[in-house]
Coordinates of C-alpha atoms in Angstrom, one line a residue:
M272 CA 50.4 50.3 -30.7
Y273 CA 50.7 46.7 -31.6
K274 CA 51.8 45.7 -28.1
S275 CA 49.0 47.7 -26.5
G276 CA 46.5 45.8 -28.6
I277 CA 48.0 42.5 -27.5
L278 CA 47.9 43.5 -23.8
F279 CA 44.3 44.7 -24.1
I280 CA 43.2 41.3 -25.7
S281 CA 45.1 39.4 -23.1
A282 CA 43.4 41.3 -20.3
M283 CA 39.9 40.8 -21.8
A284 CA 40.6 37.1 -22.2
F285 CA 41.7 36.8 -18.5
L286 CA 38.6 38.7 -17.3
M287 CA 36.3 36.5 -19.4
S288 CA 38.1 33.3 -18.2
S289 CA 37.7 34.5 -14.6
C290 CA 34.0 35.3 -15.0
S291 CA 33.4 32.0 -16.7
Q292 CA 35.2 30.2 -13.8
K293 CA 33.1 32.0 -11.3
E294 CA 29.9 31.2 -13.2
R295 CA 30.8 27.5 -13.2
T296 CA 31.7 27.5 -9.6
H297 CA 28.4 29.3 -8.7
A298 CA 26.5 26.8 -10.8
D299 CA 28.1 23.9 -9.0
V300 CA 26.9 25.1 -5.6
L301 CA 23.9 22.9 -4.6
K302 CA 20.8 24.4 -2.9
V303 CA 19.7 22.5 0.2
E304 CA 17.2 22.9 3.1
V305 CA 18.5 22.5 6.7
E306 CA 17.0 22.1 10.1
V307 CA 18.8 23.3 13.2
V308 CA 19.0 20.5 15.8
S309 CA 17.2 21.4 19.0
E310 CA 16.4 19.7 22.3
S311 CA 13.2 17.7 22.8
N312 CA 11.7 16.3 25.9
A313 CA 10.1 13.0 26.4
E314 CA 7.0 13.1 28.6
N315 CA 7.5 9.4 29.3
G316 CA 9.1 6.5 27.7
R317 CA 5.8 4.7 26.8
Q318 CA 4.4 7.0 24.1
Y319 CA 4.4 5.9 20.5
V320 CA 2.7 7.0 17.3
G321 CA 0.9 4.5 15.1
V322 CA -1.5 4.0 12.3
V323 CA -4.9 2.3 12.3
E324 CA -5.1 -0.6 9.8
E325 CA -8.1 -2.9 8.8
S326 CA -8.2 -6.4 10.3
S327 CA -8.4 -7.9 6.9
S328 CA -8.9 -6.9 3.3
V329 CA -10.5 -8.9 0.5
S330 CA -10.2 -8.0 -3.2
C331 CA -13.3 -8.6 -5.3
S332 CA -12.8 -9.5 -9.0
F333 CA -14.5 -11.2 -12.0
T334 CA -13.3 -14.6 -13.2
G335 CA -14.0 -13.6 -16.8
S336 CA -13.7 -10.4 -18.9
G337 CA -16.2 -7.9 -20.2
A338 CA -17.7 -4.5 -19.8
I339 CA -18.9 -3.5 -16.4
S340 CA -22.6 -2.6 -16.4
R341 CA -22.8 -1.3 -12.9
V342 CA -21.0 -1.1 -9.5
C343 CA -23.7 -1.3 -6.9
V344 CA -21.8 0.1 -3.9
E345 CA -19.8 3.2 -2.9
E346 CA -16.6 3.6 -1.0
G347 CA -17.2 3.6 2.8
Q348 CA -20.5 1.7 2.4
R349 CA -21.1 -1.2 4.7
V350 CA -22.0 -4.5 2.9
R351 CA -23.2 -7.9 4.0
K352 CA -22.0 -11.3 2.9
G353 CA -23.8 -12.3 -0.3
Q354 CA -24.8 -8.8 -1.3
L355 CA -24.5 -7.9 -5.0
V356 CA -21.7 -5.4 -5.4
A357 CA -20.9 -5.4 -9.2
Q358 CA -22.1 -6.8 -12.5
L359 CA -20.8 -7.3 -16.1
D360 CA -22.9 -6.9 -19.2
E361 CA -24.9 -10.1 -19.3
T362 CA -26.0 -9.9 -22.9
Q363 CA -23.6 -12.5 -24.3
A364 CA -23.8 -14.8 -21.4
G365 CA -27.6 -14.7 -21.4
N366 CA -27.6 -15.6 -25.1
M367 CA -25.3 -18.6 -24.4
V368 CA -27.8 -19.8 -21.8
Q369 CA -30.7 -19.5 -24.2
A370 CA -28.8 -21.4 -26.9
A371 CA -27.8 -24.1 -24.4
Q372 CA -31.4 -24.5 -23.2
A373 CA -32.6 -24.9 -26.8
G374 CA -29.9 -27.6 -27.3
V375 CA -31.2 -29.4 -24.2
R376 CA -34.8 -29.3 -25.5
Q377 CA -33.7 -30.6 -28.8
A378 CA -31.8 -33.5 -27.2
Y379 CA -34.7 -34.4 -25.0
D380 CA -37.1 -34.4 -27.9
A381 CA -34.8 -36.7 -30.0
R382 CA -34.4 -39.1 -27.0
E383 CA -38.2 -39.4 -26.5
R384 CA -38.8 -40.0 -30.2
L385 CA -36.3 -42.9 -30.2
R386 CA -37.2 -44.3 -26.9
Q387 CA -40.1 -46.4 -28.3
L388 CA -38.0 -47.8 -31.0
H389 CA -35.4 -48.8 -28.5
E390 CA -37.9 -50.4 -26.2
S391 CA -39.3 -52.4 -29.1
N392 CA -35.8 -53.5 -30.0
S393 CA -36.1 -51.7 -33.4
L394 CA -33.2 -49.4 -32.5
P395 CA -29.6 -50.6 -32.2
D396 CA -28.0 -50.3 -28.8
M397 CA -25.2 -48.2 -30.2
K398 CA -27.7 -45.6 -31.6
W399 CA -29.4 -45.4 -28.2
V400 CA -26.1 -44.9 -26.4
E401 CA -25.3 -42.2 -28.9
I402 CA -28.5 -40.3 -28.2
Q403 CA -28.0 -40.6 -24.4
S404 CA -24.5 -39.1 -24.8
Q405 CA -26.0 -36.2 -26.8
V406 CA -28.4 -35.4 -24.0
E407 CA -25.6 -35.4 -21.4
Q408 CA -23.5 -33.1 -23.6
A409 CA -26.4 -30.7 -24.0
E410 CA -27.0 -30.7 -20.2
A411 CA -23.2 -30.0 -19.6
Q412 CA -23.3 -27.1 -22.1
L413 CA -26.3 -25.6 -20.2
Q414 CA -24.5 -25.9 -16.9
L415 CA -21.4 -24.2 -18.3
A416 CA -23.5 -21.4 -19.8
R417 CA -25.3 -20.8 -16.5
K418 CA -21.9 -20.7 -14.7
H419 CA -20.7 -18.0 -17.1
L420 CA -23.8 -16.0 -16.5
A421 CA -23.5 -16.3 -12.7
E422 CA -19.9 -15.2 -13.0
C423 CA -21.1 -11.9 -14.4
S424 CA -22.0 -10.9 -10.9
I425 CA -19.8 -10.3 -7.8
Y426 CA -21.3 -10.9 -4.4
A427 CA -19.6 -9.7 -1.2
P428 CA -17.6 -12.7 0.2
T429 CA -17.8 -11.3 3.7
D430 CA -19.3 -8.6 5.9
G431 CA -17.4 -5.4 5.9
V432 CA -16.9 -1.9 4.5
V433 CA -16.1 -1.0 0.9
G434 CA -12.5 0.3 1.0
K435 CA -11.6 1.4 -2.5
K436 CA -13.2 1.1 -5.9
M437 CA -10.7 0.5 -8.7
L438 CA -13.2 0.2 -11.6
N439 CA -16.5 1.8 -12.5
A440 CA -19.4 1.2 -14.8
G441 CA -18.4 1.3 -18.5
E442 CA -14.8 0.2 -17.9
T443 CA -13.6 -3.2 -19.1
A444 CA -12.7 -5.8 -16.4
L445 CA -10.2 -8.5 -17.0
P446 CA -10.0 -11.9 -15.2
S447 CA -8.7 -11.4 -11.6
M448 CA -8.5 -7.6 -12.0
P449 CA -9.6 -6.1 -8.6
V450 CA -12.9 -4.1 -8.9
L451 CA -13.1 -3.1 -5.3
T452 CA -11.9 -4.1 -1.8
I453 CA -13.9 -5.0 1.2
L454 CA -12.4 -4.2 4.6
D455 CA -13.1 -5.8 7.9
I456 CA -13.1 -3.0 10.4
D457 CA -15.2 -4.5 13.2
N458 CA -11.8 -5.2 14.7
V459 CA -8.8 -3.1 13.7
K460 CA -5.1 -3.1 14.3
V461 CA -2.9 -0.3 15.4
K462 CA 0.6 -0.6 14.0
I463 CA 3.5 1.0 15.8
S464 CA 7.3 0.7 15.6
I465 CA 9.2 -0.3 18.7
P466 CA 13.0 0.3 19.3
E467 CA 15.0 -2.9 19.5
K468 CA 16.0 -2.3 23.1
E469 CA 12.3 -2.2 24.1
I470 CA 10.8 -5.0 22.0
A471 CA 11.8 -7.7 24.6
G472 CA 9.6 -6.1 27.2
I473 CA 6.4 -6.4 25.1
G474 CA 4.3 -9.5 25.2
A475 CA 1.0 -10.6 23.7
S476 CA -0.9 -9.4 26.8
T477 CA 0.9 -6.1 27.4
A478 CA -1.7 -3.6 28.3
S479 CA -2.2 -0.5 26.1
M480 CA -4.3 2.6 25.7
I481 CA -4.9 4.2 22.4
S482 CA -6.1 7.8 21.6
V483 CA -7.0 9.3 18.3
D484 CA -6.8 13.0 17.5
A485 CA -9.3 12.7 14.7
L486 CA -11.9 11.5 17.2
G487 CA -11.3 14.3 19.7
D488 CA -8.6 12.3 21.6
R489 CA -11.1 9.5 22.3
T490 CA -9.4 6.6 24.0
F491 CA -9.7 2.9 23.3
K492 CA -8.3 -0.1 25.2
G493 CA -5.9 -2.2 23.2
G494 CA -6.2 -6.0 23.0
T495 CA -3.7 -8.7 22.2
I496 CA -0.4 -7.8 20.5
V497 CA 1.3 -9.5 17.6
K498 CA 5.0 -8.7 17.3
G499 CA 7.0 -8.6 14.1
V500 CA 10.2 -10.7 14.0
Q501 CA 12.2 -8.7 11.4
A502 CA 13.7 -5.3 12.2
D503 CA 13.8 -2.3 9.9
V504 CA 17.4 -2.1 8.6
L505 CA 17.3 1.7 8.7
T506 CA 15.7 2.5 12.0
H507 CA 16.4 -0.7 13.9
T508 CA 12.8 -0.9 15.0
Y509 CA 10.3 -3.7 15.1
D510 CA 6.6 -3.4 14.1
I511 CA 3.9 -4.6 16.4
K512 CA 0.2 -4.7 15.8
I513 CA -2.4 -4.1 18.6
N514 CA -5.8 -5.5 18.1
V515 CA -8.6 -3.1 19.0
D516 CA -12.4 -3.7 19.2
N517 CA -14.2 -1.3 16.8
A518 CA -17.8 -2.3 17.2
E519 CA -18.9 1.3 16.7
G520 CA -16.9 1.6 13.5
L521 CA -15.3 4.9 14.6
L522 CA -11.7 3.8 13.9
L523 CA -10.9 4.0 10.2
P524 CA -7.8 2.7 8.3
G525 CA -5.2 5.4 8.0
M526 CA -6.0 7.3 11.2
V527 CA -3.0 8.4 13.3
A528 CA -3.1 7.0 16.9
K529 CA -1.1 7.7 20.0
V530 CA -0.3 4.5 21.9
C531 CA 0.7 4.2 25.6
L532 CA 2.2 0.8 26.6
E533 CA 2.3 -0.2 30.2
G534 CA 5.5 -1.5 31.8
I535 CA 7.9 -0.5 29.0
S536 CA 11.1 1.0 30.2
A537 CA 12.7 3.6 27.9
D538 CA 15.1 6.5 28.1
S539 CA 13.4 9.7 29.2
G540 CA 14.6 13.3 29.5
S541 CA 16.3 15.3 26.8
F542 CA 17.1 14.0 23.3
V543 CA 17.3 15.3 19.7
T544 CA 15.2 14.2 16.7
V545 CA 15.6 14.5 12.9
P546 CA 13.2 13.7 10.0
V547 CA 13.4 10.0 9.2
R548 CA 13.9 10.9 5.5
S549 CA 17.2 12.6 6.3
V550 CA 18.8 9.5 7.8
Q551 CA 20.8 7.5 5.3
Q552 CA 22.6 4.1 5.4
S553 CA 26.1 3.5 4.1
A554 CA 27.3 0.4 2.4
D555 CA 28.8 -0.9 5.6
G556 CA 25.4 -0.5 7.4
R557 CA 26.2 2.6 9.4
L558 CA 23.6 5.3 9.7
F559 CA 24.5 8.9 8.9
V560 CA 23.1 12.4 8.1
W561 CA 24.5 15.3 6.0
T562 CA 25.2 18.4 8.0
F563 CA 25.9 22.0 6.9
A564 CA 28.8 24.1 8.1
D565 CA 30.9 26.9 6.6
G566 CA 29.1 26.5 3.2
R567 CA 29.9 22.8 2.8
A568 CA 28.2 19.5 3.4
N569 CA 29.7 17.1 5.9
R570 CA 28.8 13.5 6.6
R571 CA 28.0 12.7 10.3
N572 CA 27.6 9.1 11.6
I573 CA 24.8 8.7 14.1
T574 CA 23.0 6.2 16.2
T575 CA 19.2 6.3 16.4
G576 CA 16.5 5.5 19.0
Q577 CA 12.8 5.6 18.9
T578 CA 10.7 6.6 15.9
S579 CA 7.7 8.9 16.4
G580 CA 5.7 9.6 13.3
D581 CA 8.0 11.0 10.6
R582 CA 10.8 11.8 13.1
I583 CA 13.5 9.6 14.7
A584 CA 15.5 10.2 17.9
V585 CA 19.3 10.5 17.6
T586 CA 21.1 9.2 20.6
S587 CA 24.6 10.1 19.5
G588 CA 26.4 11.9 16.7
L589 CA 24.6 15.2 16.7
N590 CA 24.8 18.3 19.0
I591 CA 22.4 21.1 19.8
G592 CA 22.8 23.7 17.1
D593 CA 24.0 21.4 14.3
K594 CA 22.4 22.0 11.0
V595 CA 21.1 18.8 9.4
I596 CA 20.4 18.9 5.6
T597 CA 16.7 17.7 5.2
S598 CA 16.3 18.4 1.5
G599 CA 18.7 18.2 -1.5
Y600 CA 21.1 15.8 0.2
Q601 CA 20.7 13.3 -2.6
K602 CA 23.3 15.0 -4.7
V603 CA 25.8 16.1 -2.1
S604 CA 29.1 14.4 -1.2
E605 CA 31.7 15.0 1.5
G606 CA 32.9 18.6 1.3
S607 CA 30.4 19.6 -1.5
P608 CA 29.8 23.4 -1.6
V609 CA 26.2 24.0 -0.7
T610 CA 23.9 27.0 0.0
V611 CA 20.9 27.1 2.2
Q612 CA 17.7 27.6 0.2
A613 CA 15.1 30.0 1.8
Q614 CA 12.2 28.0 3.1

């Protein structure tokens, strides 16, 4: 009887240990999302995806602090240079001007009363110099008070469109804290990323055509091009910016544009792409992705090509049918057990 009890307890302990081990193993399996690598086709090697940017942006702010009494413009509103766009509460600054004006009147009155004494040589020169200094000090105080009052208002420094309002009426503004931005969109720039093997073929006068889905695929002729000189360490691409005339104001910052550059040779035909976010860089500078096979994560070194929107071409390292981990890869390591999460 005693031995039977021991055997029963041992068996229960073994079963509990096995269950606990299974639970721990199951809990260690990471859930990931994957994408099956498939073939893509390039219509031609001159198509790129870019984003419209403003030609320039100016931040408007107060030089002093105080409560904002009103913001006179709205986001997207066109403004002219010198137009009032925002004001602080002028009560304190106005009182300072009135006090300074009273001080100036008092100084002028004292000077006039002593002028006759000075002209009749009944007033020492030192006393006359003193009263003259008091007048100058009063005038300086008035100029300073008027300057503080003027600084309670912000006027548009240039023509443009209000981009973003950071503060509204009733909020407190601090010195140099942006209240709003004014964008110059009469001319805009379209920013695109160019693979390093193609950047040498692009010059300032390379012809380009730009179309925008948001405007019904309306096309615009690109102008001069400015090339970046520093490559992205992850994608090995260079940014270029194409100047575009926007006299009608149709192109707005943030719009996605398709760009066709003339005379740019690039590989065409079949290739594979993966989301840019899934591409990682190791300490030695090599690019890689995590793939899924037989319930485990595996690291795969790759080489990349052209970026298009949020996807990047992979020129080597992946095959059709491979499963690339696109979400949850942050916690995996080589050989980690993973399971595919339903999407």
